[in-house]
Coordinates of C-alpha atoms and ligand atoms in Angstrom, one line a residue:
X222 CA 46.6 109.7 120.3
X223 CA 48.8 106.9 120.0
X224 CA 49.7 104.1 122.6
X225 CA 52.9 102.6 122.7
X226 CA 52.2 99.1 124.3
X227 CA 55.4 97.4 125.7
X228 CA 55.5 93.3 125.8
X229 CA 53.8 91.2 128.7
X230 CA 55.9 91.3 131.9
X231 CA 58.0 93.9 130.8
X232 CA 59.9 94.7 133.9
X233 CA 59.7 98.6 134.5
X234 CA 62.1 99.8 137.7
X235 CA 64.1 102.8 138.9
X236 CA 67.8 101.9 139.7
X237 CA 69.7 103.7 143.0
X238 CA 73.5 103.0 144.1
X239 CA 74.8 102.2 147.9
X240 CA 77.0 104.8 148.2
X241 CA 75.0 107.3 146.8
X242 CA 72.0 107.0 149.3
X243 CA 72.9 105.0 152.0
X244 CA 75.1 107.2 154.4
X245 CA 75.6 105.6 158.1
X246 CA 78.8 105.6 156.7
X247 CA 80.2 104.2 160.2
X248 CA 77.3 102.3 161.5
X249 CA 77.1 98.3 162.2
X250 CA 80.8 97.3 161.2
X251 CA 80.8 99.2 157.5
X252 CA 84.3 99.6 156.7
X253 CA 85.7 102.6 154.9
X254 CA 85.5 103.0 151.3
X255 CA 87.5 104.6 148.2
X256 CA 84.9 107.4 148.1
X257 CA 84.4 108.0 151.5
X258 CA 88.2 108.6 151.3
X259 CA 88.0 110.4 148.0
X260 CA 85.2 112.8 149.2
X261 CA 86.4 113.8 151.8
X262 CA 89.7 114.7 150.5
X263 CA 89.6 118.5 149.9
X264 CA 88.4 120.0 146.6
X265 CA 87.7 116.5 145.0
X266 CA 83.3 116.9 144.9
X267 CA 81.3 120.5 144.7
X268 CA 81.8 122.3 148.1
X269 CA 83.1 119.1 149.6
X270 CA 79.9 117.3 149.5
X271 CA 80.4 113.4 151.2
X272 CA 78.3 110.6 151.6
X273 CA 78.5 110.4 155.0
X274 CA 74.4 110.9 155.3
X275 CA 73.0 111.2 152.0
X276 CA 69.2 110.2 151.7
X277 CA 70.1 107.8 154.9
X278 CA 68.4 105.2 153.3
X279 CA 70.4 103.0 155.6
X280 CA 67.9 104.0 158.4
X281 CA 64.7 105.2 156.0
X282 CA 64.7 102.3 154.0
X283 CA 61.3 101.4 155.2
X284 CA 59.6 104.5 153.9
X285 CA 61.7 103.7 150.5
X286 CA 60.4 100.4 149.6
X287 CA 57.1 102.0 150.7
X288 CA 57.4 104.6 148.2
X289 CA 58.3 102.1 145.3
X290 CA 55.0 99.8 146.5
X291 CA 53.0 103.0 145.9
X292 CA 55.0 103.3 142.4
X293 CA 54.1 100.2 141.4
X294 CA 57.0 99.3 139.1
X295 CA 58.2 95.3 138.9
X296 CA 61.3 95.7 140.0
X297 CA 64.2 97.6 141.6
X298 CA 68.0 98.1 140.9
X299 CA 70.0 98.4 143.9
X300 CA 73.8 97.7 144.8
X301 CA 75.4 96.0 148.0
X302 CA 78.2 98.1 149.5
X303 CA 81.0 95.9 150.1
X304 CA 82.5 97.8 152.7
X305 CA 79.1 96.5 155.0
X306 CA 79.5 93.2 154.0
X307 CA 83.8 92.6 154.2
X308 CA 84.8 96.1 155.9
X309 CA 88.4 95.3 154.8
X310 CA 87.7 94.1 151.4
X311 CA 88.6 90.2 152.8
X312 CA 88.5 87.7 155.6
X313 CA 85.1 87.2 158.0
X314 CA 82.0 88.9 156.7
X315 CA 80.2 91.3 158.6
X316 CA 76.8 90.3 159.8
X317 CA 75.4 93.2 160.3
X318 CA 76.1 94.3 156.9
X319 CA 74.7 91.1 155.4
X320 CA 71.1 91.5 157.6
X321 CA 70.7 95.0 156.2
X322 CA 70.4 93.8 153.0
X323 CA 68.5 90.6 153.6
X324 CA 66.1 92.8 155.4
X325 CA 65.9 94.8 152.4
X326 CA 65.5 92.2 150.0
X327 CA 62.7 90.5 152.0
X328 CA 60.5 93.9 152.1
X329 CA 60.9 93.9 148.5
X330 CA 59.8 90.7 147.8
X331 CA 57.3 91.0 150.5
X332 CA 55.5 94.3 148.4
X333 CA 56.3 92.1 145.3
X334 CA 59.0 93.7 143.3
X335 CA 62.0 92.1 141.8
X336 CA 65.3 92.9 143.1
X337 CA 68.1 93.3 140.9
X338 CA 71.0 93.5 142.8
X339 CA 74.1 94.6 141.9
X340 CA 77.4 94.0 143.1
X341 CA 79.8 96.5 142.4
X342 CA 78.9 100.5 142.2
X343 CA 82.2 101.9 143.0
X344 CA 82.5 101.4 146.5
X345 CA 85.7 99.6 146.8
X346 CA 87.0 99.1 150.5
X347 CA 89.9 101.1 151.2
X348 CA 91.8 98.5 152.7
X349 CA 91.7 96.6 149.4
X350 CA 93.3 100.3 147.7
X351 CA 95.7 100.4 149.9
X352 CA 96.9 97.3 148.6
X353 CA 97.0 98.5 145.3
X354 CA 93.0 98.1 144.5
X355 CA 91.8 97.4 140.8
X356 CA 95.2 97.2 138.8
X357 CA 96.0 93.7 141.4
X358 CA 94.9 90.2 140.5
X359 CA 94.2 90.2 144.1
X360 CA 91.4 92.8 144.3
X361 CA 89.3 90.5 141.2
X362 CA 90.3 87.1 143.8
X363 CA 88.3 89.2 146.7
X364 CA 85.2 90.4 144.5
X365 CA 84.9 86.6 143.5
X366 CA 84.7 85.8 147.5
X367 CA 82.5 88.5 148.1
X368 CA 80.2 87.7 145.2
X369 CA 80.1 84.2 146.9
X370 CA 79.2 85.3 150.1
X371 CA 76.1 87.4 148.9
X372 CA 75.0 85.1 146.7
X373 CA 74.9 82.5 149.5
X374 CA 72.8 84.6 151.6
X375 CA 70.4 86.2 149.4
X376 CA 70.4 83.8 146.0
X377 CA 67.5 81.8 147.3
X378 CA 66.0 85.6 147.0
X379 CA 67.6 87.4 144.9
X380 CA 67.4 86.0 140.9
X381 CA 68.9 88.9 139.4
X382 CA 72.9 90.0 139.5
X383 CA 74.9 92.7 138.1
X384 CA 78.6 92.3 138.4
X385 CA 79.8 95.7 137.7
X386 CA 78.6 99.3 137.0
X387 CA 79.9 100.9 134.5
X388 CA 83.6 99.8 134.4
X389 CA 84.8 102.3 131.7
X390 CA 83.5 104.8 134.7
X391 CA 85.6 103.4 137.1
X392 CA 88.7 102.6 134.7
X393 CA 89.0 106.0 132.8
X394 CA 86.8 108.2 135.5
X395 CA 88.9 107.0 138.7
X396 CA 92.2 106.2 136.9
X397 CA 93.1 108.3 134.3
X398 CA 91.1 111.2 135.0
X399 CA 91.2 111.1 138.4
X400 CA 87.6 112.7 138.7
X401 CA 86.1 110.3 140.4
X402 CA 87.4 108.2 143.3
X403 CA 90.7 106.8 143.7
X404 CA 91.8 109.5 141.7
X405 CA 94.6 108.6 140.0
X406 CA 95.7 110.2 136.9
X407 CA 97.7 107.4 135.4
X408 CA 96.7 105.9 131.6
X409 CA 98.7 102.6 132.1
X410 CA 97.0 101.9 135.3
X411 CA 93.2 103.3 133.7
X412 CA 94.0 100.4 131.0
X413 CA 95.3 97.5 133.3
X414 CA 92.3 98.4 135.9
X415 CA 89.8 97.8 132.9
X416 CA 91.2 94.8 132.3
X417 CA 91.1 93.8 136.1
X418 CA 87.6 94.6 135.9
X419 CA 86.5 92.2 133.7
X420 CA 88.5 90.0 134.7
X421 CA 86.7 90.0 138.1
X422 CA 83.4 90.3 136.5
X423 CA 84.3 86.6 135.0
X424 CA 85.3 85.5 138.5
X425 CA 82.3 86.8 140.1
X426 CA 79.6 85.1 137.6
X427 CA 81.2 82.1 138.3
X428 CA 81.0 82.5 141.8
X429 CA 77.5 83.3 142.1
X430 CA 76.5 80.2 139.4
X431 CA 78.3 78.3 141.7
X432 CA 76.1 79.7 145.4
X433 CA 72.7 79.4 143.1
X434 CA 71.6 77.4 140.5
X435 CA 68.6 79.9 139.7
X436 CA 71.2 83.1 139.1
X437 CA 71.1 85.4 136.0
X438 CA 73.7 87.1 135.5
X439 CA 74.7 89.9 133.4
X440 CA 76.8 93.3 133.7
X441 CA 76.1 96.5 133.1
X442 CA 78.0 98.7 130.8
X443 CA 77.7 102.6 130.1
X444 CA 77.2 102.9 126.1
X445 CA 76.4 105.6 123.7
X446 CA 76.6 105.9 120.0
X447 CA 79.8 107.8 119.2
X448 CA 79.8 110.8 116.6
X449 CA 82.8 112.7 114.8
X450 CA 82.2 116.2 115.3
X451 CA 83.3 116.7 112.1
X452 CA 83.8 114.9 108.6
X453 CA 87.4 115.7 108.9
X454 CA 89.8 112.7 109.0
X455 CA 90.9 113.4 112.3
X456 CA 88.1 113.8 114.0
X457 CA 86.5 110.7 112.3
X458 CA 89.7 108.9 113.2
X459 CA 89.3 110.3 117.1
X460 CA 85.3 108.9 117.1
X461 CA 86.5 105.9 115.8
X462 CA 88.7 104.9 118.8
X463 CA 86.4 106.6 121.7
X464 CA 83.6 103.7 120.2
X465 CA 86.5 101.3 120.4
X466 CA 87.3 102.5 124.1
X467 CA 84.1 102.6 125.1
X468 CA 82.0 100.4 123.8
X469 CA 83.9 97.4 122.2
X470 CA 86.8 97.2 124.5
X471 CA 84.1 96.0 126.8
X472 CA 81.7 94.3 124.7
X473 CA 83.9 92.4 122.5
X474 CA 85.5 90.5 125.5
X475 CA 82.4 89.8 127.3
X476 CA 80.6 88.4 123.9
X477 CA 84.0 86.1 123.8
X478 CA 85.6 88.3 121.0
X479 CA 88.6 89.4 122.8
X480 CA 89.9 93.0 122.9
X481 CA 89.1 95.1 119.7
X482 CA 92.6 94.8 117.5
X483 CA 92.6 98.3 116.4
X484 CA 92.0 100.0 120.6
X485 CA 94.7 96.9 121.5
X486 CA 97.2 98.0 119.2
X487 CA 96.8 101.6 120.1
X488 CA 96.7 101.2 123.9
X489 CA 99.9 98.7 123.8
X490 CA 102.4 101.1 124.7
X491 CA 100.7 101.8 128.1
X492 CA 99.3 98.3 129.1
X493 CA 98.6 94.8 126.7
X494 CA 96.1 92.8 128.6
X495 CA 97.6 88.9 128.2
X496 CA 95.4 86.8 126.3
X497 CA 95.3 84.0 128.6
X498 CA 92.6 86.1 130.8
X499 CA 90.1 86.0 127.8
X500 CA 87.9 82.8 128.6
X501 CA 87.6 84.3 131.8
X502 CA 85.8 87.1 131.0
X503 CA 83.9 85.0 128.3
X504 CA 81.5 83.6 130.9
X505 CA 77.8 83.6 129.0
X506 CA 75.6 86.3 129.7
X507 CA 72.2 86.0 130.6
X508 CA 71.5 89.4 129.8
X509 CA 73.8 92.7 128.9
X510 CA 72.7 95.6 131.2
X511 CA 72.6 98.7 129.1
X512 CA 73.2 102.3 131.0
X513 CA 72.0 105.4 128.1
X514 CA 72.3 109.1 129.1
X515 CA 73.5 110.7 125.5
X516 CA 75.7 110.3 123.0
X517 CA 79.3 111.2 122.7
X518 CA 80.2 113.7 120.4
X519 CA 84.2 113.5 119.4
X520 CA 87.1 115.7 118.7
X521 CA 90.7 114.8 118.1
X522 CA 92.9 117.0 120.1
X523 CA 96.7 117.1 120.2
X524 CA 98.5 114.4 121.9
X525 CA 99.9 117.0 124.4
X526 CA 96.4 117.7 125.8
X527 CA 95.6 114.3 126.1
X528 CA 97.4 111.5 125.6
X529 CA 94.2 109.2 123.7
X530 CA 94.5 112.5 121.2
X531 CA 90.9 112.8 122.1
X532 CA 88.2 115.0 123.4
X533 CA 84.2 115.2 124.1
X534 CA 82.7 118.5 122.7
X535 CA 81.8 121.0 125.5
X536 CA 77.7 121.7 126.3
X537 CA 78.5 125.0 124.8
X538 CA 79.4 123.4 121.5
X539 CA 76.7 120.9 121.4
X540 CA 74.2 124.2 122.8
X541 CA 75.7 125.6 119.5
X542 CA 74.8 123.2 117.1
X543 CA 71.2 123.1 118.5
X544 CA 71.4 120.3 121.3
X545 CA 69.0 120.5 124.2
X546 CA 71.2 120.2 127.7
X547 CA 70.4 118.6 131.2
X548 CA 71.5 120.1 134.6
X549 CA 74.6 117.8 133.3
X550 CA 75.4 119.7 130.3
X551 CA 74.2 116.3 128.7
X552 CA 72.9 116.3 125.1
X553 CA 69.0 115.1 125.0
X554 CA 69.0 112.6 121.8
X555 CA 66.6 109.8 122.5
X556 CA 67.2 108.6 118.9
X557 CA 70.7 108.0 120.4
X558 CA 68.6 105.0 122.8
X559 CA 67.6 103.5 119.4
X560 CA 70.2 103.4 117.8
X561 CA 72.2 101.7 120.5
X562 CA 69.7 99.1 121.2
X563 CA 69.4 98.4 117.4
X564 CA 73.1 98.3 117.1
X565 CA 74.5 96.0 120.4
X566 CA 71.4 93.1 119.6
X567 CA 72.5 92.9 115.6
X568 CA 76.8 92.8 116.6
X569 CA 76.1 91.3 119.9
X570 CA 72.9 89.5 119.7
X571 CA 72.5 88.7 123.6
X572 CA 70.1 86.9 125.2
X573 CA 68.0 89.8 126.8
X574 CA 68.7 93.6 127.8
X575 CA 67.9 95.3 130.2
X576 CA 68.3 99.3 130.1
X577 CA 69.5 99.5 133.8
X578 CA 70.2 103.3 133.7
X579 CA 68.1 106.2 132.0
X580 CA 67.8 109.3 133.3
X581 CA 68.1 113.1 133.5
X582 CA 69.2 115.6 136.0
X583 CA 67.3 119.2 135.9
X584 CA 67.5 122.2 138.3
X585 CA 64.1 120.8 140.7
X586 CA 62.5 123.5 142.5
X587 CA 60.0 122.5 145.3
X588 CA 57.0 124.5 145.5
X589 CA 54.8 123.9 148.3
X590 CA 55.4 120.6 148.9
X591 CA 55.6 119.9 145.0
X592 CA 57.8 119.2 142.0
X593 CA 56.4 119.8 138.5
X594 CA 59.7 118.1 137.0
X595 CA 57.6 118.6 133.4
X596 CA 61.8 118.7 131.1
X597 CA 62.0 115.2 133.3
X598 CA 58.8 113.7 132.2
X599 CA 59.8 115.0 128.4
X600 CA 63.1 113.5 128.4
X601 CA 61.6 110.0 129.9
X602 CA 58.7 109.6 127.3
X603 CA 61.1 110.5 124.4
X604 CA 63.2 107.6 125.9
X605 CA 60.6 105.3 126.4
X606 CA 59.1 105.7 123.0
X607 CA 62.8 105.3 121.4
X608 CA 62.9 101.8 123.7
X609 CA 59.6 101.2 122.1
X610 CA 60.6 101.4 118.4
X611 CA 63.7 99.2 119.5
X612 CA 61.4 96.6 121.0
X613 CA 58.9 96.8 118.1
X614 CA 62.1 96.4 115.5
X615 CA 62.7 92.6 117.6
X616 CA 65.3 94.2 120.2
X617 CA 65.1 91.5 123.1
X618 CA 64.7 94.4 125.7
X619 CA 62.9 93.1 128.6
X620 CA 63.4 95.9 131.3
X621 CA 63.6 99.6 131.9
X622 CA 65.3 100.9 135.3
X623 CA 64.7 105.0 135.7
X624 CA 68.0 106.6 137.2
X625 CA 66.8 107.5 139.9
X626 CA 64.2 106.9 142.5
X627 CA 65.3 109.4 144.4
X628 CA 67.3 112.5 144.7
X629 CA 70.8 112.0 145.6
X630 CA 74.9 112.2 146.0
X631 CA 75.9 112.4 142.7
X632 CA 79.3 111.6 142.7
X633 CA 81.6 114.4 142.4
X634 CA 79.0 116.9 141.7
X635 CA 77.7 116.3 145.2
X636 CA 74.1 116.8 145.9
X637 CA 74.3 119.6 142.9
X638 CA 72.6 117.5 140.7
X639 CA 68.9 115.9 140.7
X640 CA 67.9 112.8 138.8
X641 CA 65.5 111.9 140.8
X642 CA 61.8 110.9 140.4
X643 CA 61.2 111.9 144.2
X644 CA 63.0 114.9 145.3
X645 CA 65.2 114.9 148.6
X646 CA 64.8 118.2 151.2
X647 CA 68.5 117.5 152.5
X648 CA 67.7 119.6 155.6
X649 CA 65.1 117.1 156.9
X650 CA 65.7 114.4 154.7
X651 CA 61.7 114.4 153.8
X652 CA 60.8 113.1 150.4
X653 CA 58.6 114.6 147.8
X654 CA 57.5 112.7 145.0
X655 CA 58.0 114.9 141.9
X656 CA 55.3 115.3 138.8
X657 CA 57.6 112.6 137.1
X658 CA 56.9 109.8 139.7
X659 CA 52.8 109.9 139.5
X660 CA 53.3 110.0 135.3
X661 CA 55.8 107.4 135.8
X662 CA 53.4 105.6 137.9
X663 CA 50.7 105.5 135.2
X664 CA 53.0 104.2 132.6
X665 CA 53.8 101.1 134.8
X666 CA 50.2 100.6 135.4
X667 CA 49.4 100.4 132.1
X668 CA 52.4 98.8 130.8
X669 CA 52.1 101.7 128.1
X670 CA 53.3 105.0 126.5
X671 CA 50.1 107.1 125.8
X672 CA 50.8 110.3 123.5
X673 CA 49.2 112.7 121.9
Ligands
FCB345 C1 75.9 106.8 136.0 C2 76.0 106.1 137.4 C3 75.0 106.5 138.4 C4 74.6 107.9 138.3 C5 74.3 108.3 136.9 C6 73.8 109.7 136.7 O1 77.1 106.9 135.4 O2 76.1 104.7 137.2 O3 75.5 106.1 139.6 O4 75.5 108.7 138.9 O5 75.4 108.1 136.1

């Protein structure tokens, strides 16, 4: 038997989104977001699944923090929806919207977990799209106000702050793909939103240093070691850039390098970000939030199919060459967590990390009033034990936030997908803790990894 004992006041979490478990989509002055717009435009999520009710946490929020007392784990990752707090993106905060949250916070604190708040999980107001959203100047100026305004309220609470989830997701997902909301399919905009993104993350930092003089502030980024899926030229070539788009188009700017030269030089025909934006993004980082699902396996493709002459192998590939696959299609390489870790603290060395994200979806049945989620509880120890060897190899990790607490509206597959630790009957809205939460329960009580 061996027991993998993490450091003293390690903070163990789970991590949910607004938008993904909220619903009371129209209640108490919310305004209308980008994916309430998105998914409810036809044939944009599986069978036209919406928000619109979700887990309604927005009214359940009680029996929520209830269930993450009886977890026991530190602290919890949640995000504001700025559509409650500035329905139009701008001008007079909503009250309402600002009380949910306060409320929220307060039971937290109350049952003794950390908040970590973040402030930007897709959920752009619409009103702030319609004027052109992301790719204005404009958009960052409002995330900076409504960074300010929350901050204000909650910062004598709330220590923690994430500016931004996964901006590559919301850059490349929502602007070039067009998969996820606003969905556009435009590589020039994709590019100049990224930038806008970081941009803002630099505003907001400021912004909330500026309400509280206890903030830490960090962002969180979605990262995974990149792999050529062959030793061809091309393909190596293809990897190569997908690490650059991915990971250092994002890091190197926030760690005060500016943009990668070789991504800069090959994005330059559809959008050069000015230089004179760099110190803004340079704020210092108290800590570089970390999301890990898998890593991303790479093939070049011909221009014509995609314009980045890029391409991530298929589940059937990766199935091929021996891969275990979530409900996602997503590869299971914990090894992948290690590596990561290992590599962003020697390149990047920041202060602290936190992994803010770590997850998997599988096909949950409940059984009685039971889910023995046993592939869920596999893929979490192999994670935590990879974390483990990270920490033991001098990694500053300090935190670990499950994805997710509970079952819920993933994105554009709907409620097709669980990632859960407690399952969601979407019928009565009842929840079930799964197998995963009780073992997940006893790791946090011991601040340990038993195995064997
Ligand atoms: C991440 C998102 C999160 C969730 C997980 C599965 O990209 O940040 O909201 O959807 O993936």
């Amino acid at each position: 038997m061996s027991v993998a004992r993490f450091p003293h006041g390690f903070l163990w979490g789970t991590a949910t989104a607004a938008y993904q478990i909220e619903g009371a989509v129209g209640e108490d002055g919310r305004g209308p977001s980008i994916w309430d717009a998105f998914s409810h435009a036809p044939g944009k999520t599986y069978q036209g699944h919406t928000g619109d009710v979700a887990c309604d946490h927005y009214h359940r929020w009680p029996d929520d923090v209830r269930l993450l007392r009886e977890l026991g784990a530190p602290a919890y990752r949640f995000s504001i929806a700025w559509p409650r707090v500035f329905p139009e993106g701008t001008g007079a905060p909503n009250e309402p919207g600002l009380t949910f949250y306060e409320r929220l916070v307060d039971a937290l604190l109350e049952a003794g977990i950390t908040p970590f708040v973040t402030l930007y999980h897709w959920d752009l107001p619409q009103a702030l799209q319609d004027r052109g959203g992301w790719s204005e100047r404009s958009t960052a100026e409002a995330f900076a106000r409504y960074a300010e305004v929350v901050t204000r309220r909650l910062g004598d609470r709330v220590r923690y702050w994430i500016t931004h989830n996964e901006p590559w997701v919301v850059a490349y997902l929502g602007h070039y793909l067009g998969v996820h909301a606003p969905g556009i399919q435009d590589l020039p905009t994709a590019i100049r939103v990224s930038h806008e993104l970081l941009v803002s993350h630099g505003l907001a930092a400021q912004a909330i240093r500026a309400a509280s003089s206890q903030a830490v502030v960090g962002i969180t980024l979605n990262l995974s070691p990149v792999e050529s899926a062959s030793d061809q030229p091309d393909d190596r070539a293809a990897a190569q850039l997908f690490d650059g788009l991915l990971n250092r188009w994002f890091l190197d700017p926030v760690f005060g390098r500016g943009y990668p030269l070789d991504v800069r030089e090959r994005l330059a025909p559809y959008f050069d970000p000015p230089d004179t934006d760099l110190p803004t993004i340079a704020q210092p980082l108290d800590f570089l939030g970390i999301n890990y699902y898998a890593p991303a396996f790479i093939r070049a493709v011909p221009q014509e199919q995609n314009l980045l002459g890029l391409a991530q192998l298929e589940p059937k590939a990766l199935a091929d060459r021996g891969y275990q696959l979530t409900d996602m299609g997503w590869p299971v390489v914990p090894e992948g967590l290690e590596h990561l870790l290992l590599r962003i603290s020697r390149e990047y060395a920041p202060r602290e990390l936190f992994i803010t994200e770590n997850g998997a979806a599988y096909p949950d049945q409940l059984v009685a009033g039971r889910v023995q989620d046993d592939q869920r509880i596999a893929y979490l120890a192999a994670h935590f034990a990879a974390a483990y060897r990270a920490v033991r190899a001098g990694v500053p990790l300090k935190g670990y936030f499950v994805w997710s607490l509970l079952d819920n509206f993933e994105w554009a597959h709907g409620y097709s997908k669980r990632f859960g630790i407690v399952y969601v009957d979407y019928e009565s809205l009842s929840r079930f803790p799964k197998a995963s939460f009780s073992w997940y329960r006893d790791i946090v009580a011991r601040n340990a990894l038993v195995e064997g």
